[in-house]
Amino acid sequence: MIETSDENTRLTPVTVLGLGPMGRALASAFLTARHPVTVWNRTPGRAGDLLGRGVATADSVREAVAAGQVIITCLIDYDAVRATLESSPTGWGNRYLVNLTSGEPAQARQMSRWASSHGIGYLDGAILTPTPAMGTPSATVLFSGAHDVHEAVQETMAATGGTTVHLGDDPGLASAYEVALLDIFATSVNGIAHAFALASAEGIAPERFAAFATGIGGLLPEMIQRFAQQIRSGRYPGDRSTIASAASGITHIINTAAGHGIDVGMLTAARGIIDRAVADGYGPEGLARLTSVLHTAGPEKPDA
Ligand SMILES: NC(=O)c1ccc[n+]([C@@H]2O[C@H](COP(=O)([O-])OP(=O)(O)OC[C@H]3O[C@@H](n4cnc5c(N)ncnc54)[C@H](OP(=O)(O)O)[C@@H]3O)[C@@H](O)[C@H]2O)c1
């Protein structure tokens, strides 16, 4: 049974399926923007302080879908989204599905086809923001999928925060941006953890190391812009630093880490790429050239 909400009647009713940290943050943002909000979660009892703010809780997916006009899924993965929606795949009328679950471009396209086969207007999305920023001006959410669906939900989804961008009609686009951006995050997290382990093995206090490490992080925005410009132009001048020099530098890291018994698997993989670039004759060129030696084979599975 849906417990009735508060006095909000004018704004689009929103349903949030999934009450993990991000699902709760989304529900909170819609409540703050004064939308009527209904929530459902596989495990009951996760609405927490949303309850005191006028949220309605639904006992079933069907009930939750019926209560909203814009239905948002924010679950652990696309399999969970599919399993959840399969329990209520019909009777959506003119409701819209906005899937903000992280996944792969092919999964987003498949989900879009599933929705289309049930007559449900579908928009995929990628949240580029941690939970505390959801609903604030610093939040960024990317969307992709049919233009008319985006137009229909745009005003409602503006409650998620400062920057909302529709990337195009291909439903896989938001996930494509997300996986490429997560690529930076995932490899950086490993790099940072490895650097702290190495510094610690050399007897450097973590806070002393952090003071200099943040300076390295500060170099990245300019480097990212320079990579974009060089990849676009197809010219990789080695006037600042070269791949040959990076080969030497990474060897020092590997030797020092190995000497302390620290795993060097990630670094030897990186050196393998650098070595391939040198073998291809790119040693004198800049580091952005590494992007052109990364393709090792065709796709492992079809994109569908
Ligand atoms: N947290 C962040 O900062 C952040 C930032 C950007 C994007 N995201 C994305 O937002 C999505 C949700 O993230 P999250 O942080 O809220 O938590 P999460 O741990 O990724 O997902 C938890 C949610 O998934 C549900 N769930 C798991 N397996 C399920 C299944 N088989 N069927 C139905 N529901 C299932 C959980 O329900 P139960 O409570 O029943 O287990 C819970 O509602 C993810 O795709 C994540 O990558 C999160």
Coordinates of C-alpha atoms and ligand atoms in Angstrom, one line a residue:
M1 CA 0.0 0.0 0.0
I2 CA 1.2 3.5 -0.8
E3 CA 1.2 5.7 2.2
T4 CA 0.1 9.1 1.0
S5 CA 2.6 11.9 0.9
D6 CA 2.3 15.5 1.8
E7 CA 0.7 18.5 0.2
N8 CA 2.8 18.6 -3.0
T9 CA 0.4 18.1 -5.8
R10 CA 1.5 20.4 -8.6
L11 CA 5.0 19.0 -9.6
T12 CA 5.5 15.8 -11.5
P13 CA 5.3 12.8 -9.2
V14 CA 8.6 10.9 -9.1
T15 CA 9.2 7.3 -8.1
V16 CA 12.7 6.2 -7.1
L17 CA 13.4 2.4 -7.3
G18 CA 16.4 1.7 -5.2
L19 CA 17.4 3.1 -1.8
G20 CA 21.2 2.6 -1.7
P21 CA 23.2 5.8 -0.9
M22 CA 22.5 7.3 -4.3
G23 CA 18.9 6.3 -4.5
R24 CA 18.3 8.0 -1.1
A25 CA 20.2 11.1 -2.3
L26 CA 18.1 11.3 -5.4
A27 CA 14.8 10.9 -3.5
S28 CA 16.0 13.6 -1.1
A29 CA 16.8 16.0 -4.0
F30 CA 13.3 15.5 -5.5
L31 CA 11.7 16.1 -2.1
T32 CA 13.8 19.3 -1.7
A33 CA 12.5 20.4 -5.1
R34 CA 9.0 19.7 -3.7
H35 CA 8.1 16.8 -6.0
P36 CA 5.8 14.2 -4.6
V37 CA 8.2 11.2 -4.2
T38 CA 7.4 7.5 -3.8
V39 CA 10.2 5.0 -3.1
W40 CA 10.6 1.3 -3.3
N41 CA 13.5 -0.9 -2.3
R42 CA 14.1 -4.6 -2.5
T43 CA 14.9 -4.8 1.2
P44 CA 12.2 -2.8 3.1
G45 CA 13.0 -0.3 5.8
R46 CA 15.7 1.6 4.0
A47 CA 13.9 5.0 3.6
G48 CA 15.5 6.4 6.8
D49 CA 15.0 10.1 7.3
L50 CA 13.1 10.4 4.0
L51 CA 10.1 9.2 5.9
G52 CA 10.0 12.3 8.1
R53 CA 10.1 14.5 4.9
G54 CA 6.9 13.3 3.3
V55 CA 8.1 10.4 1.1
A56 CA 5.6 7.7 0.3
T57 CA 6.8 4.1 0.5
A58 CA 5.5 1.4 -1.9
D59 CA 5.3 -2.3 -1.0
S60 CA 5.7 -3.5 -4.6
V61 CA 7.3 -2.3 -7.8
R62 CA 3.9 -2.2 -9.4
E63 CA 2.6 0.1 -6.7
A64 CA 5.7 2.3 -7.0
V65 CA 5.4 2.6 -10.7
A66 CA 1.7 3.4 -10.5
A67 CA 2.4 6.3 -8.1
G68 CA 4.9 8.1 -10.3
Q69 CA 5.0 9.9 -13.7
V70 CA 8.8 9.7 -13.9
I71 CA 10.2 6.4 -12.7
I72 CA 13.8 6.4 -11.7
T73 CA 15.9 3.3 -11.3
C74 CA 19.1 3.6 -9.3
L75 CA 20.3 0.1 -8.4
I76 CA 23.6 -1.8 -8.2
D77 CA 23.6 -2.9 -11.9
Y78 CA 21.5 -3.4 -15.0
D79 CA 20.7 -7.0 -14.1
A80 CA 19.1 -5.7 -10.9
V81 CA 17.1 -3.1 -12.9
R82 CA 15.9 -5.7 -15.4
A83 CA 14.9 -8.1 -12.6
T84 CA 13.1 -5.3 -10.7
L85 CA 11.2 -4.0 -13.8
E86 CA 10.3 -7.5 -15.0
S87 CA 8.0 -7.7 -12.0
S88 CA 6.0 -4.8 -13.4
P89 CA 6.6 -4.5 -17.2
T90 CA 3.2 -3.5 -18.3
G91 CA 0.6 -0.9 -17.5
W92 CA 3.1 2.0 -17.7
G93 CA 0.7 4.2 -19.7
N94 CA 2.6 7.4 -20.5
R95 CA 5.1 7.1 -17.7
Y96 CA 8.8 7.5 -18.4
L97 CA 11.7 5.3 -17.2
V98 CA 15.0 7.1 -16.3
N99 CA 17.7 4.6 -15.5
L100 CA 20.5 6.2 -13.5
T101 CA 22.2 2.9 -12.7
S102 CA 25.9 2.6 -13.7
G103 CA 26.6 0.1 -16.4
E104 CA 28.1 -0.5 -19.9
P105 CA 27.0 1.2 -23.1
A106 CA 25.8 -2.1 -24.6
Q107 CA 23.7 -2.8 -21.5
A108 CA 22.1 0.7 -21.8
R109 CA 21.2 0.0 -25.4
Q110 CA 19.7 -3.4 -24.5
M111 CA 17.7 -1.8 -21.6
S112 CA 16.4 0.8 -24.1
R113 CA 15.2 -2.0 -26.4
W114 CA 13.5 -3.7 -23.5
A115 CA 11.7 -0.6 -22.6
S116 CA 10.7 0.1 -26.2
S117 CA 9.4 -3.4 -26.5
H118 CA 7.0 -2.6 -23.6
G119 CA 6.0 0.8 -25.0
I120 CA 8.0 2.6 -22.2
G121 CA 9.7 5.9 -23.0
Y122 CA 13.4 5.3 -21.8
L123 CA 16.2 7.6 -20.9
D124 CA 19.5 6.4 -19.7
G125 CA 21.7 8.5 -17.4
A126 CA 25.1 8.6 -15.6
I127 CA 25.6 10.4 -12.3
L128 CA 29.1 12.0 -12.2
T129 CA 28.6 13.2 -8.7
P130 CA 29.0 11.8 -5.1
T131 CA 25.9 11.5 -3.0
P132 CA 26.4 14.7 -0.9
A133 CA 26.4 16.8 -4.0
M134 CA 23.2 15.4 -5.5
G135 CA 20.6 18.1 -5.9
T136 CA 23.2 20.9 -5.5
P137 CA 24.6 23.3 -8.2
S138 CA 27.8 21.2 -8.3
A139 CA 26.0 18.0 -9.4
T140 CA 26.4 16.7 -13.0
V141 CA 24.1 14.1 -14.6
L142 CA 24.5 13.0 -18.2
F143 CA 21.5 11.7 -20.2
S144 CA 21.2 9.8 -23.4
G145 CA 18.2 8.4 -25.3
A146 CA 15.3 9.6 -27.4
H147 CA 15.1 13.3 -27.7
D148 CA 11.4 13.5 -27.0
V149 CA 11.7 11.5 -23.8
H150 CA 14.4 13.9 -22.6
E151 CA 12.2 16.8 -23.4
A152 CA 9.4 15.3 -21.4
V153 CA 11.5 14.6 -18.2
Q154 CA 14.0 17.5 -18.5
E155 CA 12.2 19.8 -16.1
T156 CA 11.7 17.1 -13.5
M157 CA 15.3 15.9 -13.7
A158 CA 16.6 19.4 -13.2
A159 CA 16.1 18.7 -9.5
T160 CA 19.2 16.5 -9.6
G161 CA 21.4 19.5 -9.7
G162 CA 23.4 22.1 -11.5
T163 CA 24.5 20.5 -14.8
T164 CA 22.3 18.1 -16.7
V165 CA 23.3 17.3 -20.3
H166 CA 21.5 15.4 -23.0
L167 CA 24.3 13.8 -25.1
G168 CA 22.2 12.4 -27.9
D169 CA 19.7 9.9 -29.0
D170 CA 22.0 6.8 -28.7
P171 CA 21.0 5.5 -25.2
G172 CA 24.5 4.1 -24.7
L173 CA 26.2 7.5 -24.8
A174 CA 25.8 8.4 -21.1
S175 CA 27.3 5.0 -20.1
A176 CA 30.1 5.5 -22.7
Y177 CA 31.1 8.7 -21.0
E178 CA 30.8 7.2 -17.6
V179 CA 33.0 4.1 -18.3
A180 CA 35.6 6.3 -19.9
L181 CA 35.6 8.7 -16.9
L182 CA 35.6 5.8 -14.4
D183 CA 38.6 4.5 -16.3
I184 CA 40.5 7.6 -15.0
F185 CA 39.1 7.1 -11.5
A186 CA 39.8 3.4 -11.3
T187 CA 43.4 3.6 -12.5
S188 CA 44.0 6.7 -10.4
V189 CA 42.8 5.0 -7.2
N190 CA 45.2 2.2 -7.8
G191 CA 48.0 4.6 -8.6
I192 CA 47.4 6.6 -5.4
A193 CA 47.2 3.5 -3.2
H194 CA 50.4 2.1 -4.8
A195 CA 52.2 5.4 -4.3
F196 CA 51.3 5.5 -0.6
A197 CA 52.4 1.9 -0.2
L198 CA 55.7 2.7 -1.8
A199 CA 56.2 6.0 0.2
S200 CA 55.4 4.1 3.4
A201 CA 57.9 1.4 2.6
E202 CA 60.5 4.1 2.2
G203 CA 59.6 5.4 5.6
I204 CA 57.8 8.6 4.4
A205 CA 54.9 9.7 6.6
P206 CA 51.6 9.7 4.8
E207 CA 50.7 13.3 5.5
R208 CA 54.2 14.5 4.4
F209 CA 53.8 12.5 1.2
A210 CA 50.2 13.9 0.7
A211 CA 51.5 17.4 0.7
F212 CA 53.5 16.7 -2.5
A213 CA 51.1 14.2 -4.0
T214 CA 48.3 16.8 -4.2
G215 CA 50.7 18.9 -6.4
I216 CA 51.0 15.9 -8.8
G217 CA 47.2 15.7 -8.9
G218 CA 47.1 19.5 -9.7
L219 CA 49.0 18.9 -12.9
L220 CA 46.3 16.7 -14.4
P221 CA 43.7 19.2 -15.6
E222 CA 46.2 20.9 -17.9
M223 CA 47.5 17.5 -19.1
I224 CA 44.0 16.3 -20.0
Q225 CA 43.3 19.4 -22.1
R226 CA 46.7 19.0 -23.9
F227 CA 46.0 15.3 -24.6
A228 CA 42.6 16.3 -26.1
Q229 CA 44.2 18.9 -28.3
Q230 CA 47.0 16.5 -29.5
I231 CA 44.7 13.6 -30.1
R232 CA 42.4 15.9 -32.1
S233 CA 45.4 17.2 -34.2
G234 CA 47.1 13.9 -34.5
R235 CA 50.4 15.5 -33.6
Y236 CA 52.3 14.5 -30.4
P237 CA 55.3 16.8 -29.9
G238 CA 57.8 15.5 -27.3
D239 CA 58.9 19.0 -26.4
R240 CA 57.8 18.7 -22.7
S241 CA 58.5 15.1 -22.1
T242 CA 58.9 11.9 -24.1
I243 CA 57.7 8.3 -24.1
A244 CA 61.4 7.3 -24.0
S245 CA 61.8 9.3 -20.8
A246 CA 58.6 7.7 -19.3
A247 CA 60.1 4.3 -20.0
S248 CA 63.1 5.1 -17.8
G249 CA 60.9 6.7 -15.1
I250 CA 58.6 3.8 -14.7
T251 CA 61.5 1.4 -14.5
H252 CA 62.7 3.3 -11.4
I253 CA 59.3 2.9 -9.8
I254 CA 59.1 -0.8 -10.6
N255 CA 62.6 -1.6 -9.3
T256 CA 62.0 0.3 -6.0
A257 CA 58.6 -1.2 -5.4
A258 CA 59.8 -4.7 -6.2
G259 CA 62.7 -4.2 -3.8
H260 CA 60.1 -3.7 -1.0
G261 CA 58.0 -6.7 -2.1
I262 CA 55.2 -4.4 -3.4
D263 CA 53.0 -5.7 -6.2
V264 CA 54.2 -4.3 -9.5
G265 CA 51.6 -5.9 -11.8
M266 CA 49.9 -2.6 -12.7
L267 CA 53.2 -0.9 -13.4
T268 CA 54.6 -3.7 -15.5
A269 CA 51.4 -3.6 -17.6
A270 CA 51.9 0.1 -18.0
R271 CA 55.5 -0.4 -19.0
G272 CA 54.4 -3.0 -21.5
I273 CA 52.4 -0.3 -23.3
I274 CA 55.3 2.2 -23.1
D275 CA 57.6 -0.5 -24.5
R276 CA 55.2 -1.2 -27.4
A277 CA 55.2 2.6 -28.2
V278 CA 59.0 2.7 -28.2
A279 CA 59.2 -0.4 -30.4
D280 CA 56.8 1.3 -32.8
G281 CA 59.2 4.2 -33.1
Y282 CA 57.3 6.7 -30.8
G283 CA 60.0 7.1 -28.2
P284 CA 60.7 10.8 -29.0
E285 CA 57.0 11.7 -29.0
G286 CA 54.8 13.0 -26.2
L287 CA 52.8 10.8 -23.8
A288 CA 49.4 11.4 -25.6
R289 CA 50.8 9.1 -28.4
L290 CA 50.3 6.1 -26.0
T291 CA 46.5 6.3 -26.8
S292 CA 47.4 5.1 -30.3
V293 CA 49.1 1.8 -29.2
L294 CA 46.4 0.6 -26.8
H295 CA 44.3 -1.4 -29.3
T296 CA 45.5 -5.0 -29.0
A297 CA 42.7 -6.9 -30.7
G298 CA 39.1 -6.7 -31.9
P299 CA 36.2 -6.6 -29.6
E300 CA 35.8 -9.6 -27.3
K301 CA 32.0 -9.7 -27.7
P302 CA 29.5 -8.0 -29.9
D303 CA 28.1 -4.7 -28.7
A304 CA 24.5 -5.8 -28.1
Ligands
LIG1 N1 27.0 6.2 -4.4 C1 27.6 7.1 -5.2 O1 28.4 8.0 -4.8 C2 27.4 6.9 -6.7 C3 27.9 7.9 -7.6 C4 27.6 7.8 -8.9 C5 26.9 6.8 -9.4 N2 26.4 5.8 -8.5 C6 25.6 4.7 -9.1 O2 24.3 4.7 -8.5 C7 23.8 3.3 -8.5 C8 23.3 3.0 -7.1 O3 24.4 3.2 -6.2 P1 24.3 3.3 -4.6 O4 25.5 4.0 -4.1 O5 22.9 3.8 -4.3 O6 24.3 1.8 -4.1 P2 24.6 0.3 -4.7 O7 25.3 -0.4 -3.6 O8 25.4 0.4 -6.0 O9 23.2 -0.3 -5.0 C9 22.4 -0.6 -3.9 C10 20.9 -0.7 -4.4 O10 20.8 -1.8 -5.3 C11 19.8 -2.7 -4.9 N3 20.0 -4.0 -5.4 C12 21.1 -4.8 -5.4 N4 20.9 -5.9 -6.0 C13 19.6 -5.9 -6.4 C14 18.7 -6.9 -7.1 N5 19.2 -8.0 -7.5 N6 17.4 -6.5 -7.3 C15 16.9 -5.3 -6.9 N7 17.7 -4.4 -6.2 C16 19.0 -4.7 -6.0 C17 19.9 -2.6 -3.4 O11 18.8 -3.1 -2.7 P3 18.9 -3.8 -1.3 O12 18.9 -2.7 -0.3 O13 17.7 -4.7 -1.2 O14 20.2 -4.6 -1.3 C18 20.0 -1.1 -3.2 O15 18.8 -0.4 -3.4 C19 25.0 2.4 -8.9 O16 24.9 2.0 -10.2 C20 26.2 3.3 -8.7 O17 27.3 3.0 -9.5 C21 26.6 5.9 -7.2

